[in-house]
Amino acid sequence: MRFRGKLEKAQVAITFRDLILLPGKAYFEPREVDLRTKVTINYGLNIPFISSPMDTVTESEMAIALARLGGLGVIHRNCSVEEQIEMVKRVRRAESFIIRDVITISPDDSVEHALELMHRHSISGLPVVENEKLVGILTGRDVRFANPLLKVKEVMTKNVITAPQSITIEEAKRILHEHRIEKLPVVDENGKLVGLITFKDILAREKFPNAARNEEGQLLCAAAVSPFDIKRAKALDKYVDILVVDVAHFHNENVMSSTKQLIENVSADVIVGNIGTYEAAVDVITKIENVAGLRVGIGSGSICSTYEVTKAGSPTLFATAQVADALEEYGVRMPIIADGGIRSSGDIAIALSLGAWAVMMGNIFAGCRESPGTLVAIGGRYYKQYRGMASPSARARRFAIDRYAVPAKEIAEGVEGWVPYRGDVASVVKELVAGLKAAMGYAGCKSIPELWEKAKLAWLTPTGMEEMKPHSIYLPGETGRITP
Ligand code: XMP
């Protein structure tokens, strides 16, 4: 009976295409839907979309663009620590209310050196600092016609208008306007320079009111790490809000104990994954302290060959429901990220209905202009390169080795190919948002927590699936046949 029992107890591992979202009574219009959510216990998003940490999906350009739109990009780790830190710093520098790593100059330096610094960093002003204290400011106007051999202290502006650390954006705007200045150094109670506010950064903030930001007003920034690379995690910790422990099978004793140590060594919020079962979720929440989010789903990704190679996996929807129930039963409120297999806004709506707080997408974002993959023309159409992080070529890059193949695993579990070019991520996100809001309108759910509470699902038979998409019509540009 032991083995027959196994068969009898086999669960149905549902996937995206098995289910349909049932209509429910709506008391609002789709445009009123609120898509705000959380990605970790401490950080919120304005749209529930995250891009995968993959080397054909997320580098700085994608991370900046997505954060500006209200989502999040997780910088991949298939590179050296230095390269990953550089990408993260670019996100950090993209916009901030108060810049923290301010480039400064000393009063005894030459004007020539100041000009060189301004040119090298493409900046138009430098706070002048002596023994950490702010003693002046040098602007483009001060040095434009000055003799390059003069000392900074001879040409700098001495009576600097400063701001305390507690300043708000509105106050900063008022001061910048009142004094007709473009830069406002931030000092502590001892006169030590601790930051800089610039007019340019305030303008950029206003251009992206929906952006996902941290408490400092910087674009939210996340990076992936191996659970065994605590050194990398510590190096990144200075610059990121969120670290994502990035392994194919997190429910593994070594991975879990190393992650425990990693979390103790960093101050960023740590998301862990991927997991796919109720038991894994229980183990994570009961055995590892201070986990800030869970990434779930194994084998559903469009470039995954894990299932083909191993017959193992936990499709994203199945995994999401398992993990969501575990958290609910243990009374833990923690963001769940449904990762892999998403092809449309409808898929996103179903993942959220089954307990996800946000979704992670690789394929969809790989096709955008902001992804790092190469753009090619094939047969008169544009495509971008997309590869699994366990594909042969990604594995060949040294740093991929520890995600899917802690040396014992000597087999590729991913494929590589091309995805249709989709243009700017902003237009892709706009379409996904509109589709998701429409789906939530049908379901009668105005917010993500309402989807958890009220959304109802139904099974679709394979024949029903044929009916629930365009049919009996010739679609130009498709296969050239009349669809059944
Ligand atoms: P989509 O469907 O959006 O999925 O392309 C992206 C997710 O797939 C996972 N991933 C992999 N899974 N082999 C796998 O089995 C791989 O080589 C691989 N690379 C990425 C990952 O979770 C990602 O977010």
PDB file of N, CA, C and O and ligand atoms in Angstrom, residues 52-54 246 248 274 295 297-307 339-342 360-364 386-391 403-404 413-415, ligand 1:
ATOM      1  N   SER A  52      13.667  39.565 -12.873  1.00  0.00           N
ATOM      2  CA  SER A  52      14.512  38.469 -12.372  1.00  0.00           C
ATOM      3  C   SER A  52      15.985  38.849 -12.348  1.00  0.00           C
ATOM      4  O   SER A  52      16.464  39.559 -13.235  1.00  0.00           O
ATOM      5  N   PRO A  53      16.712  38.309 -11.355  1.00  0.00           N
ATOM      6  CA  PRO A  53      18.167  38.508 -11.342  1.00  0.00           C
ATOM      7  C   PRO A  53      18.826  37.586 -12.360  1.00  0.00           C
ATOM      8  O   PRO A  53      19.312  36.508 -12.020  1.00  0.00           O
ATOM      9  N   MET A  54      18.794  37.989 -13.617  1.00  0.00           N
ATOM     10  CA  MET A  54      19.367  37.169 -14.701  1.00  0.00           C
ATOM     11  C   MET A  54      20.186  38.092 -15.591  1.00  0.00           C
ATOM     12  O   MET A  54      19.829  39.271 -15.766  1.00  0.00           O
ATOM     13  N   ASP A 246      19.733  33.745  -3.846  1.00  0.00           N
ATOM     14  CA  ASP A 246      19.296  33.292  -5.157  1.00  0.00           C
ATOM     15  C   ASP A 246      19.797  31.869  -5.427  1.00  0.00           C
ATOM     16  O   ASP A 246      20.906  31.686  -5.904  1.00  0.00           O
ATOM     17  N   ALA A 248      18.333  27.740  -6.737  1.00  0.00           N
ATOM     18  CA  ALA A 248      17.230  27.026  -7.371  1.00  0.00           C
ATOM     19  C   ALA A 248      16.425  26.217  -6.343  1.00  0.00           C
ATOM     20  O   ALA A 248      15.225  26.059  -6.479  1.00  0.00           O
ATOM     21  N   ASN A 274      14.703  29.768  -4.155  1.00  0.00           N
ATOM     22  CA  ASN A 274      13.264  29.566  -4.336  1.00  0.00           C
ATOM     23  C   ASN A 274      12.787  28.349  -3.549  1.00  0.00           C
ATOM     24  O   ASN A 274      13.524  27.379  -3.402  1.00  0.00           O
ATOM     25  N   ARG A 295      10.685  33.937  -2.164  1.00  0.00           N
ATOM     26  CA  ARG A 295      10.567  33.842  -3.626  1.00  0.00           C
ATOM     27  C   ARG A 295      10.168  32.398  -3.916  1.00  0.00           C
ATOM     28  O   ARG A 295      10.872  31.471  -3.504  1.00  0.00           O
ATOM     29  N   GLY A 297       8.370  29.115  -6.385  1.00  0.00           N
ATOM     30  CA  GLY A 297       8.161  28.538  -7.714  1.00  0.00           C
ATOM     31  C   GLY A 297       9.441  27.869  -8.179  1.00  0.00           C
ATOM     32  O   GLY A 297      10.503  28.486  -8.130  1.00  0.00           O
ATOM     33  N   ILE A 298       9.325  26.626  -8.612  1.00  0.00           N
ATOM     34  CA  ILE A 298      10.507  25.908  -9.109  1.00  0.00           C
ATOM     35  C   ILE A 298      10.140  25.208 -10.419  1.00  0.00           C
ATOM     36  O   ILE A 298       9.234  24.356 -10.440  1.00  0.00           O
ATOM     37  N   GLY A 299      10.779  25.616 -11.484  1.00  0.00           N
ATOM     38  CA  GLY A 299      10.616  24.897 -12.750  1.00  0.00           C
ATOM     39  C   GLY A 299       9.636  25.495 -13.741  1.00  0.00           C
ATOM     40  O   GLY A 299       9.517  24.994 -14.858  1.00  0.00           O
ATOM     41  N   SER A 300       8.921  26.575 -13.374  1.00  0.00           N
ATOM     42  CA  SER A 300       7.942  27.138 -14.318  1.00  0.00           C
ATOM     43  C   SER A 300       8.538  28.131 -15.302  1.00  0.00           C
ATOM     44  O   SER A 300       7.895  28.510 -16.270  1.00  0.00           O
ATOM     45  N   GLY A 301       9.744  28.597 -15.029  1.00  0.00           N
ATOM     46  CA  GLY A 301      10.349  29.637 -15.861  1.00  0.00           C
ATOM     47  C   GLY A 301      10.406  29.222 -17.323  1.00  0.00           C
ATOM     48  O   GLY A 301      10.566  28.033 -17.635  1.00  0.00           O
ATOM     49  N   SER A 302      10.271  30.217 -18.206  1.00  0.00           N
ATOM     50  CA  SER A 302      10.200  29.917 -19.640  1.00  0.00           C
ATOM     51  C   SER A 302      11.506  29.329 -20.180  1.00  0.00           C
ATOM     52  O   SER A 302      11.510  28.720 -21.235  1.00  0.00           O
ATOM     53  N   ILE A 303      12.612  29.535 -19.439  1.00  0.00           N
ATOM     54  CA  ILE A 303      13.911  29.013 -19.890  1.00  0.00           C
ATOM     55  C   ILE A 303      14.361  27.830 -19.035  1.00  0.00           C
ATOM     56  O   ILE A 303      15.503  27.406 -19.102  1.00  0.00           O
ATOM     57  N   CYS A 304      13.437  27.331 -18.162  1.00  0.00           N
ATOM     58  CA  CYS A 304      13.823  26.241 -17.250  1.00  0.00           C
ATOM     59  C   CYS A 304      13.742  24.896 -17.946  1.00  0.00           C
ATOM     60  O   CYS A 304      12.723  24.585 -18.570  1.00  0.00           O
ATOM     61  N   SER A 305      14.786  24.092 -17.777  1.00  0.00           N
ATOM     62  CA  SER A 305      14.657  22.709 -18.221  1.00  0.00           C
ATOM     63  C   SER A 305      14.774  21.765 -17.021  1.00  0.00           C
ATOM     64  O   SER A 305      14.955  20.570 -17.188  1.00  0.00           O
ATOM     65  N   THR A 306      14.647  22.337 -15.818  1.00  0.00           N
ATOM     66  CA  THR A 306      14.748  21.533 -14.591  1.00  0.00           C
ATOM     67  C   THR A 306      13.780  20.354 -14.627  1.00  0.00           C
ATOM     68  O   THR A 306      14.150  19.214 -14.358  1.00  0.00           O
ATOM     69  N   TYR A 307      12.538  20.621 -14.995  1.00  0.00           N
ATOM     70  CA  TYR A 307      11.534  19.559 -15.009  1.00  0.00           C
ATOM     71  C   TYR A 307      11.881  18.496 -16.052  1.00  0.00           C
ATOM     72  O   TYR A 307      11.811  17.294 -15.784  1.00  0.00           O
ATOM     73  N   ASP A 339       7.330  33.472  -8.783  1.00  0.00           N
ATOM     74  CA  ASP A 339       8.436  33.632  -9.733  1.00  0.00           C
ATOM     75  C   ASP A 339       8.436  32.547 -10.803  1.00  0.00           C
ATOM     76  O   ASP A 339       8.595  31.365 -10.504  1.00  0.00           O
ATOM     77  N   GLY A 340       8.271  32.967 -12.065  1.00  0.00           N
ATOM     78  CA  GLY A 340       8.450  32.044 -13.188  1.00  0.00           C
ATOM     79  C   GLY A 340       7.150  31.680 -13.887  1.00  0.00           C
ATOM     80  O   GLY A 340       6.130  31.435 -13.251  1.00  0.00           O
ATOM     81  N   GLY A 341       7.188  31.701 -15.215  1.00  0.00           N
ATOM     82  CA  GLY A 341       6.061  31.203 -16.006  1.00  0.00           C
ATOM     83  C   GLY A 341       5.015  32.242 -16.360  1.00  0.00           C
ATOM     84  O   GLY A 341       4.014  31.911 -16.999  1.00  0.00           O
ATOM     85  N   ILE A 342       5.237  33.506 -15.968  1.00  0.00           N
ATOM     86  CA  ILE A 342       4.196  34.511 -16.235  1.00  0.00           C
ATOM     87  C   ILE A 342       4.282  35.003 -17.677  1.00  0.00           C
ATOM     88  O   ILE A 342       5.340  35.415 -18.143  1.00  0.00           O
ATOM     89  N   MET A 360       7.550  37.895 -10.101  1.00  0.00           N
ATOM     90  CA  MET A 360       8.862  38.118 -10.711  1.00  0.00           C
ATOM     91  C   MET A 360       8.811  37.610 -12.147  1.00  0.00           C
ATOM     92  O   MET A 360       8.274  36.531 -12.405  1.00  0.00           O
ATOM     93  N   MET A 361       9.333  38.423 -13.068  1.00  0.00           N
ATOM     94  CA  MET A 361       9.276  38.036 -14.476  1.00  0.00           C
ATOM     95  C   MET A 361      10.651  38.178 -15.118  1.00  0.00           C
ATOM     96  O   MET A 361      11.335  39.177 -14.894  1.00  0.00           O
ATOM     97  N   GLY A 362      11.006  37.168 -15.905  1.00  0.00           N
ATOM     98  CA  GLY A 362      12.252  37.206 -16.650  1.00  0.00           C
ATOM     99  C   GLY A 362      11.952  37.421 -18.116  1.00  0.00           C
ATOM    100  O   GLY A 362      12.341  38.426 -18.713  1.00  0.00           O
ATOM    101  N   ASN A 363      11.195  36.500 -18.695  1.00  0.00           N
ATOM    102  CA  ASN A 363      10.924  36.498 -20.125  1.00  0.00           C
ATOM    103  C   ASN A 363      10.369  37.836 -20.619  1.00  0.00           C
ATOM    104  O   ASN A 363      10.875  38.422 -21.575  1.00  0.00           O
ATOM    105  N   ILE A 364       9.336  38.327 -19.939  1.00  0.00           N
ATOM    106  CA  ILE A 364       8.673  39.556 -20.397  1.00  0.00           C
ATOM    107  C   ILE A 364       9.653  40.730 -20.395  1.00  0.00           C
ATOM    108  O   ILE A 364       9.733  41.510 -21.345  1.00  0.00           O
ATOM    109  N   TYR A 386      17.803  35.822 -24.562  1.00  0.00           N
ATOM    110  CA  TYR A 386      17.336  35.490 -23.205  1.00  0.00           C
ATOM    111  C   TYR A 386      17.857  34.110 -22.858  1.00  0.00           C
ATOM    112  O   TYR A 386      17.700  33.171 -23.648  1.00  0.00           O
ATOM    113  N   ARG A 387      18.494  33.988 -21.692  1.00  0.00           N
ATOM    114  CA  ARG A 387      19.011  32.668 -21.330  1.00  0.00           C
ATOM    115  C   ARG A 387      18.787  32.368 -19.858  1.00  0.00           C
ATOM    116  O   ARG A 387      18.811  33.263 -19.001  1.00  0.00           O
ATOM    117  N   GLY A 388      18.566  31.081 -19.557  1.00  0.00           N
ATOM    118  CA  GLY A 388      18.432  30.638 -18.175  1.00  0.00           C
ATOM    119  C   GLY A 388      19.765  30.792 -17.473  1.00  0.00           C
ATOM    120  O   GLY A 388      20.818  30.683 -18.105  1.00  0.00           O
ATOM    121  N   MET A 389      19.716  31.046 -16.170  1.00  0.00           N
ATOM    122  CA  MET A 389      20.969  31.204 -15.440  1.00  0.00           C
ATOM    123  C   MET A 389      21.665  29.867 -15.233  1.00  0.00           C
ATOM    124  O   MET A 389      22.803  29.819 -14.787  1.00  0.00           O
ATOM    125  N   ALA A 390      20.969  28.778 -15.562  1.00  0.00           N
ATOM    126  CA  ALA A 390      21.625  27.464 -15.509  1.00  0.00           C
ATOM    127  C   ALA A 390      21.782  26.904 -16.910  1.00  0.00           C
ATOM    128  O   ALA A 390      21.953  25.704 -17.085  1.00  0.00           O
ATOM    129  N   SER A 391      21.694  27.757 -17.922  1.00  0.00           N
ATOM    130  CA  SER A 391      21.912  27.308 -19.305  1.00  0.00           C
ATOM    131  C   SER A 391      23.413  27.103 -19.501  1.00  0.00           C
ATOM    132  O   SER A 391      24.222  27.662 -18.739  1.00  0.00           O
ATOM    133  N   ARG A 403      24.638  28.853  -8.430  1.00  0.00           N
ATOM    134  CA  ARG A 403      23.178  28.918  -8.303  1.00  0.00           C
ATOM    135  C   ARG A 403      22.540  27.560  -8.553  1.00  0.00           C
ATOM    136  O   ARG A 403      21.744  27.088  -7.783  1.00  0.00           O
ATOM    137  N   TYR A 404      22.867  26.944  -9.657  1.00  0.00           N
ATOM    138  CA  TYR A 404      22.199  25.678  -9.962  1.00  0.00           C
ATOM    139  C   TYR A 404      23.134  24.504  -9.836  1.00  0.00           C
ATOM    140  O   TYR A 404      22.722  23.373  -9.948  1.00  0.00           O
ATOM    141  N   GLU A 413      20.396  23.173 -16.466  1.00  0.00           N
ATOM    142  CA  GLU A 413      18.957  23.122 -16.197  1.00  0.00           C
ATOM    143  C   GLU A 413      18.261  24.332 -16.783  1.00  0.00           C
ATOM    144  O   GLU A 413      17.262  24.819 -16.255  1.00  0.00           O
ATOM    145  N   GLY A 414      18.832  24.844 -17.865  1.00  0.00           N
ATOM    146  CA  GLY A 414      18.219  26.000 -18.493  1.00  0.00           C
ATOM    147  C   GLY A 414      18.567  26.032 -19.970  1.00  0.00           C
ATOM    148  O   GLY A 414      19.517  25.384 -20.407  1.00  0.00           O
ATOM    149  N   VAL A 415      17.786  26.789 -20.714  1.00  0.00           N
ATOM    150  CA  VAL A 415      18.035  26.893 -22.151  1.00  0.00           C
ATOM    151  C   VAL A 415      18.284  28.358 -22.505  1.00  0.00           C
ATOM    152  O   VAL A 415      18.072  29.248 -21.680  1.00  0.00           O
TER     153      VAL A 415
HETATM  154  P1  XMP B   1      10.205  33.470 -16.796  1.00  0.00           P
HETATM  155  O1  XMP B   1       9.098  32.482 -17.077  1.00  0.00           O
HETATM  156  O2  XMP B   1       9.695  34.821 -16.472  1.00  0.00           O
HETATM  157  O3  XMP B   1      10.930  32.903 -15.463  1.00  0.00           O
HETATM  158  O4  XMP B   1      11.200  33.462 -17.899  1.00  0.00           O
HETATM  159  C1  XMP B   1      12.045  33.508 -14.884  1.00  0.00           C
HETATM  160  C2  XMP B   1      12.515  32.724 -13.678  1.00  0.00           C
HETATM  161  O5  XMP B   1      13.081  31.456 -14.064  1.00  0.00           O
HETATM  162  C3  XMP B   1      14.042  31.035 -13.084  1.00  0.00           C
HETATM  163  N1  XMP B   1      15.291  30.670 -13.779  1.00  0.00           N
HETATM  164  C4  XMP B   1      15.648  29.420 -14.070  1.00  0.00           C
HETATM  165  N2  XMP B   1      15.089  28.232 -13.745  1.00  0.00           N
HETATM  166  N3  XMP B   1      16.790  27.100 -14.927  1.00  0.00           N
HETATM  167  C5  XMP B   1      15.684  27.064 -14.155  1.00  0.00           C
HETATM  168  O6  XMP B   1      15.191  25.973 -13.849  1.00  0.00           O
HETATM  169  C6  XMP B   1      17.419  28.253 -15.294  1.00  0.00           C
HETATM  170  O7  XMP B   1      18.424  28.251 -15.984  1.00  0.00           O
HETATM  171  C7  XMP B   1      16.822  29.468 -14.825  1.00  0.00           C
HETATM  172  N4  XMP B   1      17.180  30.763 -14.943  1.00  0.00           N
HETATM  173  C8  XMP B   1      16.210  31.476 -14.296  1.00  0.00           C
HETATM  174  C9  XMP B   1      14.235  32.189 -12.122  1.00  0.00           C
HETATM  175  O8  XMP B   1      13.504  31.883 -10.957  1.00  0.00           O
HETATM  176  C10 XMP B   1      13.638  33.367 -12.891  1.00  0.00           C
HETATM  177  O9  XMP B   1      13.184  34.409 -12.060  1.00  0.00           O
END
